[in-house]
PDB file of C-alpha atoms and ligand atoms in Angstrom:
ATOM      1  CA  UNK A  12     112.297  39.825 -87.897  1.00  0.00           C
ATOM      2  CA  UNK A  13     110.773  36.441 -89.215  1.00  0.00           C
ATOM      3  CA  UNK A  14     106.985  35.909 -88.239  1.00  0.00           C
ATOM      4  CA  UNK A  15     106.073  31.882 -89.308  1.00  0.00           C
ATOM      5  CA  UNK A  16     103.022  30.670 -90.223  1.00  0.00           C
ATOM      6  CA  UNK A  17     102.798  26.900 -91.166  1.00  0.00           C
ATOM      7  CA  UNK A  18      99.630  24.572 -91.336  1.00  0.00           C
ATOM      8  CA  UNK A  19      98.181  21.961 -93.296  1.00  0.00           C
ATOM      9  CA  UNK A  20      97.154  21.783 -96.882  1.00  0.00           C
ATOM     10  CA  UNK A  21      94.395  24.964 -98.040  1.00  0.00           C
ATOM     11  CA  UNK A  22      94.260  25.854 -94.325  1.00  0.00           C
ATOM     12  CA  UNK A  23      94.512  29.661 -95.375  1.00  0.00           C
ATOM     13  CA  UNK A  24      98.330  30.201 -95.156  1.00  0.00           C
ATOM     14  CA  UNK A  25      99.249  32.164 -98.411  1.00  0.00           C
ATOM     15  CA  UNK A  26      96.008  34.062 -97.476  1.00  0.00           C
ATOM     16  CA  UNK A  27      96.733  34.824 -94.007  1.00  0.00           C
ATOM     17  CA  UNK A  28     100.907  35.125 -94.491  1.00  0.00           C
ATOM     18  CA  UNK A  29      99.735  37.994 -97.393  1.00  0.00           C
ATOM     19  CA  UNK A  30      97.363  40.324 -95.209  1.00  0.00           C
ATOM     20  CA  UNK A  31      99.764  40.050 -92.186  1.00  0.00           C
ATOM     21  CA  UNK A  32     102.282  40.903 -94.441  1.00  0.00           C
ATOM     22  CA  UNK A  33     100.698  43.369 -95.829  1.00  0.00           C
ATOM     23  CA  UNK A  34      99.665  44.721 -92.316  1.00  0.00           C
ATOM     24  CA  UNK A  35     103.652  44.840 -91.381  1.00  0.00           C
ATOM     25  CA  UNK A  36     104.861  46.349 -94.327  1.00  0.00           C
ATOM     26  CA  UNK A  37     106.869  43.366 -95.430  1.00  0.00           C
ATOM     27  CA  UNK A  38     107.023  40.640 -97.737  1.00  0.00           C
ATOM     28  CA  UNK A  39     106.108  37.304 -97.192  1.00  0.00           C
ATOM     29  CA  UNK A  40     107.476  33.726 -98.348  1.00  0.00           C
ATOM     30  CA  UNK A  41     105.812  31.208 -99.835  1.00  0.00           C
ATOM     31  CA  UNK A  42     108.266  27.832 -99.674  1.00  0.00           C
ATOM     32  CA  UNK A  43     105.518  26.262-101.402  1.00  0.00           C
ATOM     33  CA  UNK A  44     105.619  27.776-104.202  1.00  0.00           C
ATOM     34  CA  UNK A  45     109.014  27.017-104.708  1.00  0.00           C
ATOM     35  CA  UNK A  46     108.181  23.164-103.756  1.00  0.00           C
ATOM     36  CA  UNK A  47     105.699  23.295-106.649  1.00  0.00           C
ATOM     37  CA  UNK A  48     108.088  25.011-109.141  1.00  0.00           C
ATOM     38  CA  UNK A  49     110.447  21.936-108.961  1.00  0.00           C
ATOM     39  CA  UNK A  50     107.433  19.725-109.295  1.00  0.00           C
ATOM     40  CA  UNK A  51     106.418  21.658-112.024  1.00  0.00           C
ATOM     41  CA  UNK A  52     109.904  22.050-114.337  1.00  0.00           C
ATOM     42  CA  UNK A  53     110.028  18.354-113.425  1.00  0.00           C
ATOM     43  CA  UNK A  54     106.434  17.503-114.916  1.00  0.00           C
ATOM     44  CA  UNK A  55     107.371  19.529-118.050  1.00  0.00           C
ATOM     45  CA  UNK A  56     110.784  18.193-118.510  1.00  0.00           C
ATOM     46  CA  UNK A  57     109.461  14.256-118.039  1.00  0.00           C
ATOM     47  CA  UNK A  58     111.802  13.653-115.066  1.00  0.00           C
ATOM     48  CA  UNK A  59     110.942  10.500-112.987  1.00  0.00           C
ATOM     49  CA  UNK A  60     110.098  12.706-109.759  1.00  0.00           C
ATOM     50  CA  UNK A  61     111.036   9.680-107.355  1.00  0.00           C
ATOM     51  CA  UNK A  62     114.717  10.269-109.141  1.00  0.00           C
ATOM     52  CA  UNK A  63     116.528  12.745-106.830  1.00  0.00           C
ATOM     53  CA  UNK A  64     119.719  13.189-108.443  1.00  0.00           C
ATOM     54  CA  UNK A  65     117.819  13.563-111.858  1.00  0.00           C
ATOM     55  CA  UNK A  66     115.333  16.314-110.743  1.00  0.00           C
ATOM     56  CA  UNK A  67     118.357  18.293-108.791  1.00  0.00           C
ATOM     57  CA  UNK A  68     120.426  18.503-111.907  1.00  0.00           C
ATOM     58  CA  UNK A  69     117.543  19.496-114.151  1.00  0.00           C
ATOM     59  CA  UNK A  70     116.906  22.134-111.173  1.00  0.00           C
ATOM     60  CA  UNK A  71     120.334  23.025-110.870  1.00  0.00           C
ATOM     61  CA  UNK A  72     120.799  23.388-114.879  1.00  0.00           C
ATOM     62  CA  UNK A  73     117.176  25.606-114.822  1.00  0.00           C
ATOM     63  CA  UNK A  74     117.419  27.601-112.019  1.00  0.00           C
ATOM     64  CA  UNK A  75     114.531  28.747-110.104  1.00  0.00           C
ATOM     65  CA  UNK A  76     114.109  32.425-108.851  1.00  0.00           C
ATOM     66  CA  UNK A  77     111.683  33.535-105.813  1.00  0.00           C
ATOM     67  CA  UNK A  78     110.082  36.599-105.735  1.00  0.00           C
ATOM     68  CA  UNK A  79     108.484  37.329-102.254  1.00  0.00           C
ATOM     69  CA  UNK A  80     105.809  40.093-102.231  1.00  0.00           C
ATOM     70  CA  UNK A  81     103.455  40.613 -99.733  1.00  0.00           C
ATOM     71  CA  UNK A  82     100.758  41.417-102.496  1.00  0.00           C
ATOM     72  CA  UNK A  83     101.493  37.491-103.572  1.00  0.00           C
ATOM     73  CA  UNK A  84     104.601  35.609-104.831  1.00  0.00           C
ATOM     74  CA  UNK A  85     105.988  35.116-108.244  1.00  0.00           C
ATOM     75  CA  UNK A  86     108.516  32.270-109.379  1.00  0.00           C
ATOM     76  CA  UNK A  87     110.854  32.437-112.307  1.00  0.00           C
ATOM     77  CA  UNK A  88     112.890  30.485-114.272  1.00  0.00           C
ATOM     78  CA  UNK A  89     114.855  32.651-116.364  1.00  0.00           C
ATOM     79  CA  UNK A  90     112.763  35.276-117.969  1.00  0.00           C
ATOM     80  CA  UNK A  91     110.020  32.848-117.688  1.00  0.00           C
ATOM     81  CA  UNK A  92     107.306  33.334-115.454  1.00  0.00           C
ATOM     82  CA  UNK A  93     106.092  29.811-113.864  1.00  0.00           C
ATOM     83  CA  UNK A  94     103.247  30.871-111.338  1.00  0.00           C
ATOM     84  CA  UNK A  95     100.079  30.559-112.808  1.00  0.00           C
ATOM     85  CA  UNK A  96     100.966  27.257-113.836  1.00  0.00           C
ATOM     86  CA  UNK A  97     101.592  25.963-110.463  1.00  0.00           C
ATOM     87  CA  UNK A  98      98.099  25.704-108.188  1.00  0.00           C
ATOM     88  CA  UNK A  99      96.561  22.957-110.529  1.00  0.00           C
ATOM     89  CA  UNK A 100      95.572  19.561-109.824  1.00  0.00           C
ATOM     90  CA  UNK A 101      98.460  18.020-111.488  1.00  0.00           C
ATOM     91  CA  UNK A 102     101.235  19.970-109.429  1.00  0.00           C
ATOM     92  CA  UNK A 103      99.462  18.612-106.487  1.00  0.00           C
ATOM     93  CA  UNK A 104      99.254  15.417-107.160  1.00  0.00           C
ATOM     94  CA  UNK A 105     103.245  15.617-107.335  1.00  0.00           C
ATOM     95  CA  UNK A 106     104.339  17.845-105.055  1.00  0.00           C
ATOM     96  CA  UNK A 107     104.321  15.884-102.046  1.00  0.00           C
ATOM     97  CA  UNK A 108     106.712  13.170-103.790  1.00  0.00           C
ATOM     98  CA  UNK A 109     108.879  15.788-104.379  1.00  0.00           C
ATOM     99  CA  UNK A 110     108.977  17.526-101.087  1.00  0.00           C
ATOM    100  CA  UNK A 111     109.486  14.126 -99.369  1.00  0.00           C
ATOM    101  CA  UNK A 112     112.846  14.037-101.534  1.00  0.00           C
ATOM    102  CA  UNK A 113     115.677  15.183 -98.356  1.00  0.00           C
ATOM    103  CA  UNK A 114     117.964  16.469-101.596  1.00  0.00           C
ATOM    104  CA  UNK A 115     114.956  18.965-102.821  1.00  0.00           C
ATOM    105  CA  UNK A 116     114.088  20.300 -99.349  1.00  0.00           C
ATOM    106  CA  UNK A 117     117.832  21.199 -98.760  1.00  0.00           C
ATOM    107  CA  UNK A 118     117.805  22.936-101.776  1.00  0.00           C
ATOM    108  CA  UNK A 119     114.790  24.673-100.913  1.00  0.00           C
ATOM    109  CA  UNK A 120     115.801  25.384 -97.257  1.00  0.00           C
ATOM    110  CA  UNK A 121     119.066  27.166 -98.690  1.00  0.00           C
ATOM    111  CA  UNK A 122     117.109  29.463-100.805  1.00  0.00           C
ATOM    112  CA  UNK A 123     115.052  30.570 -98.209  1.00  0.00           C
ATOM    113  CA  UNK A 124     117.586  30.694 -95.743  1.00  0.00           C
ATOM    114  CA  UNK A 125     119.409  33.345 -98.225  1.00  0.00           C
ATOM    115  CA  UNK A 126     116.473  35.556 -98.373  1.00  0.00           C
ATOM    116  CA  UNK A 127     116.838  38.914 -96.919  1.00  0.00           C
ATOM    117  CA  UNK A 128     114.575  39.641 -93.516  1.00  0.00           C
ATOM    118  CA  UNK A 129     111.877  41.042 -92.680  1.00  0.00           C
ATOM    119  CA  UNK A 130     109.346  38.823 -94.115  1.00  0.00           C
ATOM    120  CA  UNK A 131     106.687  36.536 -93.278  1.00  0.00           C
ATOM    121  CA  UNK A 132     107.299  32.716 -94.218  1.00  0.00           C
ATOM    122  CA  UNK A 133     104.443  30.255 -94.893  1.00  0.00           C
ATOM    123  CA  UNK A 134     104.780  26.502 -95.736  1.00  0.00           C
ATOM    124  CA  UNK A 135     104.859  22.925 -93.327  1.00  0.00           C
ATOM    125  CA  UNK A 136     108.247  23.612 -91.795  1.00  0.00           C
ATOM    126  CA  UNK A 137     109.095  27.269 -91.429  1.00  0.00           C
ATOM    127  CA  UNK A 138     108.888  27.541 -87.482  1.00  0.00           C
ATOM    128  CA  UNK A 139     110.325  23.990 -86.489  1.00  0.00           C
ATOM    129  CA  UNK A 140     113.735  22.976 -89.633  1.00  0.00           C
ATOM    130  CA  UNK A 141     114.155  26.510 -91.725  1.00  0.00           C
ATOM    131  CA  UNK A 142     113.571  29.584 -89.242  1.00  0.00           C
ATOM    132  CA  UNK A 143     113.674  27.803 -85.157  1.00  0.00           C
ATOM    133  CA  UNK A 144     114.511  31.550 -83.889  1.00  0.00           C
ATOM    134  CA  UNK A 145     111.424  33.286 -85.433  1.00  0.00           C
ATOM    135  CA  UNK A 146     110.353  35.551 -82.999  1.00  0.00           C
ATOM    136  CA  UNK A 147     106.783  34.914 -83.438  1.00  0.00           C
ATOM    137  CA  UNK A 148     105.443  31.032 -85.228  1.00  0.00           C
ATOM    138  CA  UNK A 149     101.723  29.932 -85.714  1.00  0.00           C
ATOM    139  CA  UNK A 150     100.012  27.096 -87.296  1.00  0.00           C
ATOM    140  CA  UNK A 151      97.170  26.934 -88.910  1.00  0.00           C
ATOM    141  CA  UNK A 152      94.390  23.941 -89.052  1.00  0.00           C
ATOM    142  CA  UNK A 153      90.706  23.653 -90.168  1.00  0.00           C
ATOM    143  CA  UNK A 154      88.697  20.099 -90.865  1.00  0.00           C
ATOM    144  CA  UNK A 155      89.422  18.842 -94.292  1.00  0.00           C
ATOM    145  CA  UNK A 156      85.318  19.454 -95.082  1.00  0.00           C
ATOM    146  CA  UNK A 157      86.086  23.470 -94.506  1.00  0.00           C
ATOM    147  CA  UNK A 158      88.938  23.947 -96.359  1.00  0.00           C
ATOM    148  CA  UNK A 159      87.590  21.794 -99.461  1.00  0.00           C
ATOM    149  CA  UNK A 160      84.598  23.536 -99.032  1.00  0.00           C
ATOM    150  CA  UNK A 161      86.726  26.595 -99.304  1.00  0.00           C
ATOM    151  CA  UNK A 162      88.917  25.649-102.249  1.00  0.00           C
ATOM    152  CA  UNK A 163      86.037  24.537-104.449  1.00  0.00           C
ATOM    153  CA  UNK A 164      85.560  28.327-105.026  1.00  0.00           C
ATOM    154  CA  UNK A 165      88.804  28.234-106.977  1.00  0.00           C
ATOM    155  CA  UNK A 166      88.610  24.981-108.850  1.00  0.00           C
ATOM    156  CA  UNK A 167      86.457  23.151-110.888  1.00  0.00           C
ATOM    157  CA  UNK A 168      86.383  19.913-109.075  1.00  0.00           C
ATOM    158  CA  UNK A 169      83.848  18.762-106.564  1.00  0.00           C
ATOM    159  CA  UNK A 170      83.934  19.078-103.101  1.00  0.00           C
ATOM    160  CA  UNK A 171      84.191  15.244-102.218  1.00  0.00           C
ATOM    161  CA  UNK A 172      86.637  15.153-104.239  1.00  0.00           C
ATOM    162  CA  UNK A 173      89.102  18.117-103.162  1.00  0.00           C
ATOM    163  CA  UNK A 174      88.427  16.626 -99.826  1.00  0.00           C
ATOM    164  CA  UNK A 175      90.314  13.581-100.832  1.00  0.00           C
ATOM    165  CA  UNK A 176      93.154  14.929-102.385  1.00  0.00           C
ATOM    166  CA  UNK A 177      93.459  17.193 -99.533  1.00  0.00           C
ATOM    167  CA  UNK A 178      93.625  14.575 -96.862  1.00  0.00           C
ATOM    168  CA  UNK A 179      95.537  12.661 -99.543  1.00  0.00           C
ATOM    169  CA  UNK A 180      98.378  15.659 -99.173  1.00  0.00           C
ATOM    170  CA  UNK A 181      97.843  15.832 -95.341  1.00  0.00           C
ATOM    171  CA  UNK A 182      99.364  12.322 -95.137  1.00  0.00           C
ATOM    172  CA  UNK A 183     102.105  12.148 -97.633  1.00  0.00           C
ATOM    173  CA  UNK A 184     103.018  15.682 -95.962  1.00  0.00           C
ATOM    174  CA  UNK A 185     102.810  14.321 -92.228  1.00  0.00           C
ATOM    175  CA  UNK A 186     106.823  14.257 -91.636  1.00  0.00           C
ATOM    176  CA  UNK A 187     107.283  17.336 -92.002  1.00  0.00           C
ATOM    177  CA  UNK A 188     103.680  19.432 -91.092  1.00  0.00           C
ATOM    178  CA  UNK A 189     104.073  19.062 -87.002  1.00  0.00           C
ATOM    179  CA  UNK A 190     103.828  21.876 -85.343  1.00  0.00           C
ATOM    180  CA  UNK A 191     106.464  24.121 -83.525  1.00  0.00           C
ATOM    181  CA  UNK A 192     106.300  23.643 -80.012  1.00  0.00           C
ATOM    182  CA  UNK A 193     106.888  27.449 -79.450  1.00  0.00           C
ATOM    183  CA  UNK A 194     103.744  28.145 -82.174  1.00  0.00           C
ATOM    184  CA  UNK A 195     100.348  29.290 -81.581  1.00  0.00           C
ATOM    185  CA  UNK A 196      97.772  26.610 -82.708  1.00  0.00           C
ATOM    186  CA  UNK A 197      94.654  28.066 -84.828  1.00  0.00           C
ATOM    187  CA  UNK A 198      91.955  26.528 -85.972  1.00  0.00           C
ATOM    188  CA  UNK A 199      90.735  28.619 -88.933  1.00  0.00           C
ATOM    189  CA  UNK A 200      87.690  26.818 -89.221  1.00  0.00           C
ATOM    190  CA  UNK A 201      84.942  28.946 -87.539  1.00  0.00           C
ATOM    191  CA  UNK A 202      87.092  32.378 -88.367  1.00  0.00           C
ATOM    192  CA  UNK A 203      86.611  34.936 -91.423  1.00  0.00           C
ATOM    193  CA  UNK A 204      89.894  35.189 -92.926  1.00  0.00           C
ATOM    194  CA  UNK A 205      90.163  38.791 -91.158  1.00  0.00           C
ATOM    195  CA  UNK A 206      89.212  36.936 -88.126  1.00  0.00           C
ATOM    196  CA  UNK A 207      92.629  34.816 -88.824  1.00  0.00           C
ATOM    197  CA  UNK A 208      94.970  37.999 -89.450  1.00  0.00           C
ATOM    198  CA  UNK A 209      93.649  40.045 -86.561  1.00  0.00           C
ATOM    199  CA  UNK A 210      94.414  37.144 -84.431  1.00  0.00           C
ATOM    200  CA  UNK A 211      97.937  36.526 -85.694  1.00  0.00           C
ATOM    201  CA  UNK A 212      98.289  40.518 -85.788  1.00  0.00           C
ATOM    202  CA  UNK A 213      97.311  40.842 -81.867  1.00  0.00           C
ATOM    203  CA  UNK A 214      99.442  38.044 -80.896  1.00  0.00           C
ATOM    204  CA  UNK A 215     102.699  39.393 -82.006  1.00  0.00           C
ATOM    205  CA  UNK A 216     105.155  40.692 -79.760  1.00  0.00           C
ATOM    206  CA  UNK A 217     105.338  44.120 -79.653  1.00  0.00           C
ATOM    207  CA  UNK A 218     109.102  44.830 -81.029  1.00  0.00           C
ATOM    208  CA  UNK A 219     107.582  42.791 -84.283  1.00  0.00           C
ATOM    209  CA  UNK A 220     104.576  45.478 -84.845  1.00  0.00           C
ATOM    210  CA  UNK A 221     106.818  48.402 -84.420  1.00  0.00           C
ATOM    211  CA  UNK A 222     110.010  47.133 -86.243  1.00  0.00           C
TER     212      UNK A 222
HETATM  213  N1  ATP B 329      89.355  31.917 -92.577  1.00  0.00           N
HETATM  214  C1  ATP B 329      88.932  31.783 -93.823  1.00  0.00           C
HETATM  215  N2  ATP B 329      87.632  31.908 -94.121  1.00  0.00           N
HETATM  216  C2  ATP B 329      87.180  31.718 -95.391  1.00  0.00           C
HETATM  217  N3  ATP B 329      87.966  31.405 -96.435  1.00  0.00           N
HETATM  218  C3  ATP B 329      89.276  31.281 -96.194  1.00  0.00           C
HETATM  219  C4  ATP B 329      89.831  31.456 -94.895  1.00  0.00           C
HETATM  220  N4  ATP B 329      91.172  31.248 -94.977  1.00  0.00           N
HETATM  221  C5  ATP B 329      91.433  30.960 -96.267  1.00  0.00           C
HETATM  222  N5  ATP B 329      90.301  30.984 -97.003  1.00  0.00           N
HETATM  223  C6  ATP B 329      90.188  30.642 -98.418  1.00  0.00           C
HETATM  224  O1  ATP B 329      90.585  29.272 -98.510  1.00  0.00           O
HETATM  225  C7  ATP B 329      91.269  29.050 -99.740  1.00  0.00           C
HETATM  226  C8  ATP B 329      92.635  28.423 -99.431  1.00  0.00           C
HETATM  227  O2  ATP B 329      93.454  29.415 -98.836  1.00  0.00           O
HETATM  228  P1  ATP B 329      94.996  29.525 -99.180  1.00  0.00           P
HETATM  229  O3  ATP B 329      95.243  29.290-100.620  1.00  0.00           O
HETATM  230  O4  ATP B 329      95.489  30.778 -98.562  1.00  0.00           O
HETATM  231  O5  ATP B 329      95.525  28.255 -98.346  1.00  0.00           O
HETATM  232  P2  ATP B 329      96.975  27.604 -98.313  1.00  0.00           P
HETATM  233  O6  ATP B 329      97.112  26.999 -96.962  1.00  0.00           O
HETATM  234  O7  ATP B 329      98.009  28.591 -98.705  1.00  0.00           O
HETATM  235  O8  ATP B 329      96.811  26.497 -99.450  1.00  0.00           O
HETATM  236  P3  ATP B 329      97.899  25.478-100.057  1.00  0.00           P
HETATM  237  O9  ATP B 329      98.425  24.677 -98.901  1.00  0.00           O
HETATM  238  O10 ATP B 329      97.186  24.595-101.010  1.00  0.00           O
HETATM  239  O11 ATP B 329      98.960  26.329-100.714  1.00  0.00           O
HETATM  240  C9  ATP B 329      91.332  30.397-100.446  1.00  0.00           C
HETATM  241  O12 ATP B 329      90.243  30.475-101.331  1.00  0.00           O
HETATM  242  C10 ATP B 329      91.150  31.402 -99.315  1.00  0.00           C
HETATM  243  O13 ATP B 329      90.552  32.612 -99.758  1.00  0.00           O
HETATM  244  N1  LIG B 330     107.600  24.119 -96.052  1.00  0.00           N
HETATM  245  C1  LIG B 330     106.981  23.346 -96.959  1.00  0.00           C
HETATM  246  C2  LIG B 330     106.103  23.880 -97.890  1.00  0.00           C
HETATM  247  C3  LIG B 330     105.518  23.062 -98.804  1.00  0.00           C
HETATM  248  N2  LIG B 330     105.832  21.743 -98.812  1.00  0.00           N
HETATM  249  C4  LIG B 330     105.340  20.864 -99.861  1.00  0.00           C
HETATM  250  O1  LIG B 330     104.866  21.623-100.970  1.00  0.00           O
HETATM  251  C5  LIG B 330     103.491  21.331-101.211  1.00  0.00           C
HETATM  252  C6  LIG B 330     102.781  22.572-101.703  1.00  0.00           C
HETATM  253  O2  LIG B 330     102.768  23.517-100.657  1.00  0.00           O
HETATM  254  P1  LIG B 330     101.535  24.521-100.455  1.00  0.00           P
HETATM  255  O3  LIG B 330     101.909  25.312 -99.243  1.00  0.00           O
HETATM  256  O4  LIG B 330     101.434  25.327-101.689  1.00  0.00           O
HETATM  257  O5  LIG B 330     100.355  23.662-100.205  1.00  0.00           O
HETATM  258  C7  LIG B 330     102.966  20.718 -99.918  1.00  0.00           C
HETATM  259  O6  LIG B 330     101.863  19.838-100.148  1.00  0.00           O
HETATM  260  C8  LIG B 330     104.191  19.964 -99.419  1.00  0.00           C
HETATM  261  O7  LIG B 330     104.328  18.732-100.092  1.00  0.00           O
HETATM  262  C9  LIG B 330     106.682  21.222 -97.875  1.00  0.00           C
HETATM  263  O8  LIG B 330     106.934  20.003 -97.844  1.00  0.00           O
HETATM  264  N3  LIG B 330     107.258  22.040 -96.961  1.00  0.00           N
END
């Protein structure tokens, strides 16, 4: 069973995927995360992140490992824990080139597609390119005011200023954010986040609760 729950930038999606998760006793996936890892060993390793065949070899030479809990995920490389490092500004700010790069998201796609189900997968493209046969998809929206609004309790910039970076995201990400045509559309804006999970939690198909 493979619930998907895509959406735009700080919409709520690690947040939601993690208490529905939680709620179904599984794990969920963050493909994000492992977006910003390669961003990330780039940054650190001084790789030209335009440069394809540059960033896959250092990826492919430093391999990245996922670890999908539904309490929250974890990325390795090695015995090296990369996590913490990965929700600043400056991963941002690069992650988009990177996940425009088709070489990158076939790399990611493959990881994910090796994972072991049941889980819960978050990210732009889960319900439409990695997982089309999930039995349940959603996507999740809110204005870019509400969810900068919402992520200036985690970061030190201003709001008027997350809400530019955020739309800036929104548009490099456009290719691949659409929704699924099969997903259920929800705008998070005037909902607690409990609001959000009990809505995704009543809308799923019965065999999906009790599996
Ligand atoms: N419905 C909600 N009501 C209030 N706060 C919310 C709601 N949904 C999410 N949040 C808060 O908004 C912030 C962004 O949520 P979260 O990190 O889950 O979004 P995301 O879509 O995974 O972000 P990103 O795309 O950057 O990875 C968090 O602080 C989270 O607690
Ligand atoms: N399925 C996905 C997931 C993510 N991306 C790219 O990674 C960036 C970070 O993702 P977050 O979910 O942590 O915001 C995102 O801005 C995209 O560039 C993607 O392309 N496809």
């Amino acid at each position: 069973m493979i619930v998907t729950i895509d959406g735009v930038a700080a919409s709520g999606k690690s947040s939601v995927s993690g208490g529905v998760a939680r709620a179904l006793g599984v794990p969920y996936v963050s493909s994000g995360l492992l977006y910003r890892a390669a961003t990330g060993l780039g940054l650190e390793a001084a790789v030209d992140l335009h440069d394809a065949p540059a960033l896959l070899s250092h990826l492919q030479s430093h391999p990245l490992r996922l670890e999908p809990l539904a309490a929250g995920n974890r990325v390795w490389q090695g015995g090296r824990e990369l996590t913490g490092e990965l929700h600043s500004t400056r991963v941002d700010r690069g992650v988009s080139v990177v996940a425009a790069l088709p070489e990158v998201r076939a790399w990611v796609d493959a990881q994910l597609r090796a994972l072991p189900s049941p889980f819960v997968a978050e990210g732009r493209d889960m319900g439409t390119n990695v997982f089309p046969r999930a039995g349940a998809k959603f996507y999740l929206t809110a204005s870019p005011h509400i969810r900068a609004v919402r992520r200036a309790q985690e970061r030190p910039e201003d709001v008027p200023a997350i809400e530019a970076a955020l739309v800036r995201r929104d548009e490099l990400d456009r290719v691949q954010s659409a929704p699924a045509p099969d997903a259920v559309v929800i705008d998070t804006g005037p909902l607690t986040l409990d609001g959000v999970i009990q809505t995704i939690l009543a809308q799923l198909p019965a065999q999906l609760t009790s599996a």
